[in-house]
CSV table of C-alpha atoms in Angstrom, one decimal:
chain,number,residue,atom,x,y,z
W,1,MET,CA,57.7,152.2,260.5
W,2,ARG,CA,57.6,151.9,256.7
W,3,LYS,CA,59.4,155.3,256.3
W,4,LEU,CA,62.0,154.1,258.9
W,5,LEU,CA,62.7,150.9,256.9
W,6,ILE,CA,63.0,152.9,253.7
W,7,GLY,CA,65.4,155.3,255.3
W,8,LEU,CA,67.5,152.5,256.6
W,9,GLY,CA,67.6,150.9,253.2
W,10,VAL,CA,68.7,154.2,251.6
W,11,LEU,CA,71.4,154.5,254.3
W,12,VAL,CA,72.8,151.0,253.6
W,13,VAL,CA,72.9,151.8,249.9
W,14,VAL,CA,74.8,155.1,250.5
W,15,LEU,CA,77.3,153.3,252.8
W,16,ILE,CA,77.9,150.6,250.3
W,17,ALA,CA,78.4,153.2,247.6
W,18,ALA,CA,80.8,155.1,249.8
W,19,ASP,CA,82.7,152.0,250.5
W,20,ARG,CA,83.2,151.1,246.9
W,21,VAL,CA,84.1,154.7,246.0
W,22,ALA,CA,86.8,154.6,248.7
W,23,ALA,CA,88.1,151.3,247.3
W,24,VAL,CA,88.3,152.7,243.8
W,25,LEU,CA,90.1,155.9,244.9
W,26,ALA,CA,92.6,153.8,247.0
W,27,ALA,CA,93.2,151.5,244.0
W,28,ARG,CA,93.9,154.5,241.8
W,29,ALA,CA,96.4,155.9,244.3
W,30,VAL,CA,98.2,152.6,244.5
W,31,ALA,CA,98.3,152.3,240.7
W,32,GLU,CA,99.8,155.8,240.3
W,33,ARG,CA,102.5,154.9,242.9
W,34,VAL,CA,103.3,151.5,241.3
W,35,GLN,CA,103.6,153.2,237.9
W,36,SER,CA,106.0,155.8,239.3
W,37,ASP,CA,108.1,153.5,241.4
W,38,PHE,CA,108.6,150.9,238.7
W,39,GLY,CA,108.8,153.4,235.8
W,40,LEU,CA,106.0,151.8,233.9
W,41,ALA,CA,104.8,153.4,230.6
W,42,ASP,CA,101.1,152.5,231.4
W,43,ARG,CA,99.2,152.7,234.6
W,44,PRO,CA,98.7,149.2,236.1
W,45,ALA,CA,95.2,147.8,236.9
W,46,VAL,CA,94.7,147.7,240.6
W,47,THR,CA,91.7,146.2,242.4
W,48,ALA,CA,91.1,146.5,246.2
W,49,HIS,CA,89.1,143.3,247.1
W,50,GLY,CA,87.2,142.7,250.3
W,51,ILE,CA,84.1,144.2,251.7
W,52,PRO,CA,83.7,146.4,253.6
W,53,PHE,CA,86.7,148.3,252.4
W,54,LEU,CA,86.4,151.2,254.9
W,55,THR,CA,86.7,148.7,257.8
W,56,GLN,CA,90.1,147.6,256.3
W,57,VAL,CA,91.1,151.3,256.2
W,58,ALA,CA,90.2,151.8,259.8
W,59,ARG,CA,92.2,148.7,260.8
W,60,GLY,CA,95.2,149.6,258.7
W,61,LYS,CA,95.2,146.1,257.2
W,62,TYR,CA,94.0,145.4,253.6
W,63,SER,CA,93.0,141.8,252.9
W,64,ASP,CA,93.6,141.5,249.2
W,65,VAL,CA,95.0,144.0,246.7
W,66,GLN,CA,95.4,142.8,243.1
W,67,VAL,CA,97.9,144.4,240.7
W,68,ARG,CA,98.1,143.7,237.0
W,69,ALA,CA,100.9,145.4,235.1
W,70,ASP,CA,102.8,145.1,231.8
W,71,GLY,CA,106.3,146.3,230.9
W,72,LEU,CA,108.0,145.7,234.3
W,73,HIS,CA,111.8,145.9,234.3
W,74,THR,CA,113.7,144.0,237.0
W,75,GLY,CA,117.3,143.0,236.9
W,76,GLU,CA,118.2,141.6,233.5
W,77,LEU,CA,114.6,141.0,232.6
W,78,SER,CA,112.4,143.5,230.8
W,79,ARG,CA,108.8,143.8,229.7
W,80,VAL,CA,107.6,141.3,232.3
W,81,SER,CA,103.8,141.0,232.7
W,82,VAL,CA,102.6,140.4,236.3
W,83,ASN,CA,99.3,139.6,237.9
W,84,VAL,CA,99.9,139.4,241.6
W,85,ARG,CA,97.8,139.7,244.8
W,86,PHE,CA,99.1,141.3,248.0
W,87,ARG,CA,97.3,139.7,250.9
W,88,GLY,CA,97.5,141.2,254.4
W,89,VAL,CA,98.9,144.6,253.5
W,90,HIS,CA,99.7,146.7,256.6
W,91,ALA,CA,99.4,150.5,256.2
W,92,GLY,CA,98.2,152.8,258.9
W,93,LEU,CA,95.6,155.4,258.0
W,94,ALA,CA,97.5,158.2,259.7
W,95,ASP,CA,100.7,157.4,257.7
W,96,ILE,CA,98.7,157.2,254.5
W,97,VAL,CA,97.1,160.6,255.1
W,98,ARG,CA,100.5,162.2,256.0
W,99,GLN,CA,102.1,160.4,253.0
W,100,GLN,CA,104.8,159.2,255.4
W,101,ILE,CA,105.0,155.6,254.3
W,102,SER,CA,108.5,154.4,253.6
W,103,SER,CA,107.8,150.7,253.9
W,104,VAL,CA,104.8,148.4,253.9
W,105,PRO,CA,104.7,144.9,255.5
W,106,VAL,CA,102.8,142.3,253.5
W,107,ASP,CA,101.7,138.8,254.7
W,108,GLN,CA,101.9,137.2,251.3
W,109,VAL,CA,102.5,138.2,247.7
W,110,ALA,CA,101.4,135.5,245.1
W,111,GLY,CA,100.6,135.4,241.4
W,112,SER,CA,101.8,134.8,237.9
W,113,LEU,CA,104.3,136.4,235.6
W,114,THR,CA,105.0,136.1,231.9
W,115,ILE,CA,108.6,136.6,230.6
W,116,PRO,CA,108.5,137.2,226.8
W,117,TYR,CA,110.6,134.8,224.7
W,118,ASP,CA,112.6,137.5,223.1
W,119,VAL,CA,113.6,138.7,226.6
W,120,VAL,CA,114.6,135.1,227.5
W,121,ALA,CA,116.6,135.0,224.3
W,122,ALA,CA,118.4,138.2,225.3
W,123,VAL,CA,119.5,136.6,228.6
W,124,SER,CA,121.2,133.9,226.6
W,125,GLU,CA,123.4,136.4,224.8
W,126,ILE,CA,123.2,134.3,221.7
W,127,PRO,CA,122.8,136.8,218.8
W,128,GLY,CA,119.6,136.3,216.8
W,129,LEU,CA,118.3,133.5,219.0
W,130,SER,CA,114.6,132.7,218.5
W,131,ILE,CA,112.5,130.7,221.0
W,132,THR,CA,109.2,129.2,220.1
W,133,PRO,CA,106.9,126.9,222.2
W,134,THR,CA,106.1,123.4,221.0
W,135,ALA,CA,103.7,120.7,222.2
W,136,ASP,CA,106.3,119.2,224.5
W,137,GLY,CA,108.6,122.1,225.3
W,138,LEU,CA,110.6,124.7,223.3
W,139,THR,CA,112.5,125.0,220.1
W,140,LEU,CA,115.6,127.3,220.1
W,141,ARG,CA,117.2,128.4,216.8
W,142,GLY,CA,120.4,130.4,216.5
W,143,THR,CA,124.0,130.5,215.4
W,144,VAL,CA,126.7,129.8,217.8
W,145,SER,CA,130.4,128.9,217.8
W,146,ALA,CA,131.4,125.4,218.8
W,147,LEU,CA,134.7,123.6,218.2
W,148,GLY,CA,136.0,126.4,216.2
W,149,GLN,CA,133.0,126.5,213.9
W,150,SER,CA,130.1,128.9,213.5
W,151,ILE,CA,127.0,126.7,213.2
W,152,THR,CA,123.3,127.5,212.8
W,153,ALA,CA,121.3,124.9,214.7
W,154,SER,CA,117.8,124.1,215.9
W,155,VAL,CA,117.7,122.7,219.4
W,156,SER,CA,114.8,121.2,221.4
W,157,GLY,CA,114.6,122.4,225.0
W,158,ARG,CA,112.6,122.0,228.2
W,159,VAL,CA,112.1,124.5,231.0
W,160,THR,CA,112.5,123.4,234.6
W,161,LEU,CA,113.3,124.6,238.1
W,162,VAL,CA,116.8,123.9,239.4
W,163,GLY,CA,117.4,125.1,242.9
W,164,GLY,CA,114.7,127.8,242.5
W,165,ASP,CA,116.2,129.1,239.3
W,166,ILE,CA,114.6,128.9,235.9
W,167,VAL,CA,116.7,126.8,233.5
W,168,ILE,CA,116.1,125.9,229.9
W,169,THR,CA,117.9,122.6,229.3
W,170,PRO,CA,118.8,121.8,225.6
W,171,GLY,CA,118.0,118.4,224.2
W,172,SER,CA,118.3,117.1,220.6
W,173,VAL,CA,120.3,119.2,218.1
W,174,ALA,CA,119.8,119.5,214.3
W,175,GLY,CA,122.1,121.4,212.0
W,176,ALA,CA,120.9,123.6,209.1
W,177,GLY,CA,120.5,121.1,206.3
W,178,SER,CA,123.1,118.6,207.5
W,179,ALA,CA,123.6,115.9,210.1
W,180,LEU,CA,126.0,116.8,212.9
W,181,PRO,CA,128.7,114.6,214.3
W,182,PRO,CA,127.9,113.6,217.9
W,183,GLN,CA,130.9,115.6,219.2
W,184,VAL,CA,129.7,118.7,217.5
W,185,ALA,CA,126.1,118.2,218.5
W,186,SER,CA,127.1,117.8,222.2
W,187,ALA,CA,129.2,121.0,222.1
W,188,LEU,CA,126.3,122.9,220.4
W,189,ALA,CA,123.7,121.7,222.9
W,190,SER,CA,125.7,123.1,225.9
W,191,ARG,CA,125.7,126.6,224.2
W,192,PHE,CA,121.9,126.7,224.2
W,193,SER,CA,121.5,126.3,228.0
W,194,ILE,CA,119.8,129.3,229.5
W,195,HIS,CA,119.8,130.2,233.2
W,196,ILE,CA,117.6,132.8,234.9
W,197,PRO,CA,118.4,133.3,238.6
W,198,ALA,CA,115.6,133.4,241.0
W,199,GLY,CA,116.8,136.8,242.2
W,200,SER,CA,115.8,138.2,238.8
W,201,LEU,CA,112.1,138.1,239.7
W,202,PRO,CA,110.5,141.2,241.1
W,203,LEU,CA,109.3,141.6,244.7
W,204,GLY,CA,111.5,138.9,246.0
W,205,LEU,CA,109.2,136.2,244.6
W,206,THR,CA,110.1,132.5,244.8
W,207,VAL,CA,109.2,130.4,241.8
W,208,ASP,CA,106.6,127.6,242.4
W,209,ASP,CA,106.2,126.5,238.8
W,210,VAL,CA,107.3,127.4,235.3
W,211,ARG,CA,106.1,126.2,231.9
W,212,ALA,CA,106.3,127.2,228.2
W,213,GLY,CA,103.4,129.5,227.5
W,214,SER,CA,102.2,130.7,224.1
W,215,HIS,CA,103.9,134.1,224.4
W,216,GLY,CA,106.6,133.5,227.0
W,217,LEU,CA,107.6,131.6,230.0
W,218,SER,CA,104.6,131.4,232.4
W,219,VAL,CA,105.7,131.5,236.0
W,220,THR,CA,103.7,131.1,239.2
W,221,ALA,CA,105.4,132.4,242.3
W,222,HIS,CA,104.9,133.6,245.8
W,223,VAL,CA,106.7,135.0,248.8
W,224,ASP,CA,105.6,135.2,252.5
W,225,GLN,CA,106.1,137.8,255.2
W,226,VAL,CA,108.0,140.6,253.3
W,227,VAL,CA,108.4,144.3,253.7
W,228,LEU,CA,108.1,146.4,250.5
W,229,HIS,CA,110.2,149.6,250.6
W,230,THR,CA,109.6,152.8,248.6
W,231,ASP,CA,113.1,152.5,247.1
W,232,GLY,CA,112.0,149.3,245.4
W,233,SER,CA,113.9,146.9,247.7
W,234,VAL,CA,112.2,144.0,249.5
W,235,THR,CA,113.2,142.5,252.8
W,236,SER,CA,112.0,139.6,254.9
W,237,ARG,CA,109.9,140.1,258.0
W,238,LEU,CA,111.1,136.7,259.2
W,239,ASN,CA,114.6,137.8,259.9
W,240,LYS,CA,113.6,140.3,262.5
C-alpha cells in the first residue's frame, strides 16, 4: 500500500509538471503570434492562467490568458503599452494542431493601456508640444498661432471621457513672460484641445476610465463578446 501511495504521488507530480509545461509552451506560441501579427520589436509576455491547463486544451476554451506588451502601434497611436487579459478564449485543439485558425472568439478582453505623452502630443499636431502630469491634471506647453499671432503658452488641462473618446480639455492659459488679454487667452486655449477617438484603441476596446499617469495617459478598458481575426481586425459576436 505504501508503494502504491508513493506511486500515486509521483504520478500527480508528473501530471502537474506536464500541465505547467503545456501552459508555458502554449504561452510561448501565443507570444510569437502576437509579436508577428502586431509587428512588435520585442516578444510580449504571455501567461496562460488556470489549472488544470490541459483540461482547457481538451475543451477548446481557455479561461484566462494574460498578454503584456510594449510598442504597440494602432491607428494614429504608437508605442502603446498594454496589459490585457483574454477571458473565455475559444480555440479548438484540432484547429490549433492543423494551424487552421483564422479567427478566435473571446468572451471578454479587459485590462490597462499606457499612451506615452509624446505620442499624445503628436496627435495634437502642435509642433514641439510637451505634456507633463501635475497634481491635479496636466500642463501643456507649446507654440501656436492665434488671432494672427504666434504665441508660446503654458496651458493647464484635464483628461476626461466624452462619448467614449479621450479628450484633453484646456483650462487656464499663461503666456511666456507676459499676461494675455482674455480674447487671446480664449483663442489659445481652444488650440490646445486634444481628441483621441475611441476607435484608436487596439482590439476594439471601450474606455472605462482614463487618468494622467506618470509616463502617459493611463487607460482602463474592456470589450465583451468579440472575434479576433488573424488579419488584425476585430468584430462583435453580438451582431450575429
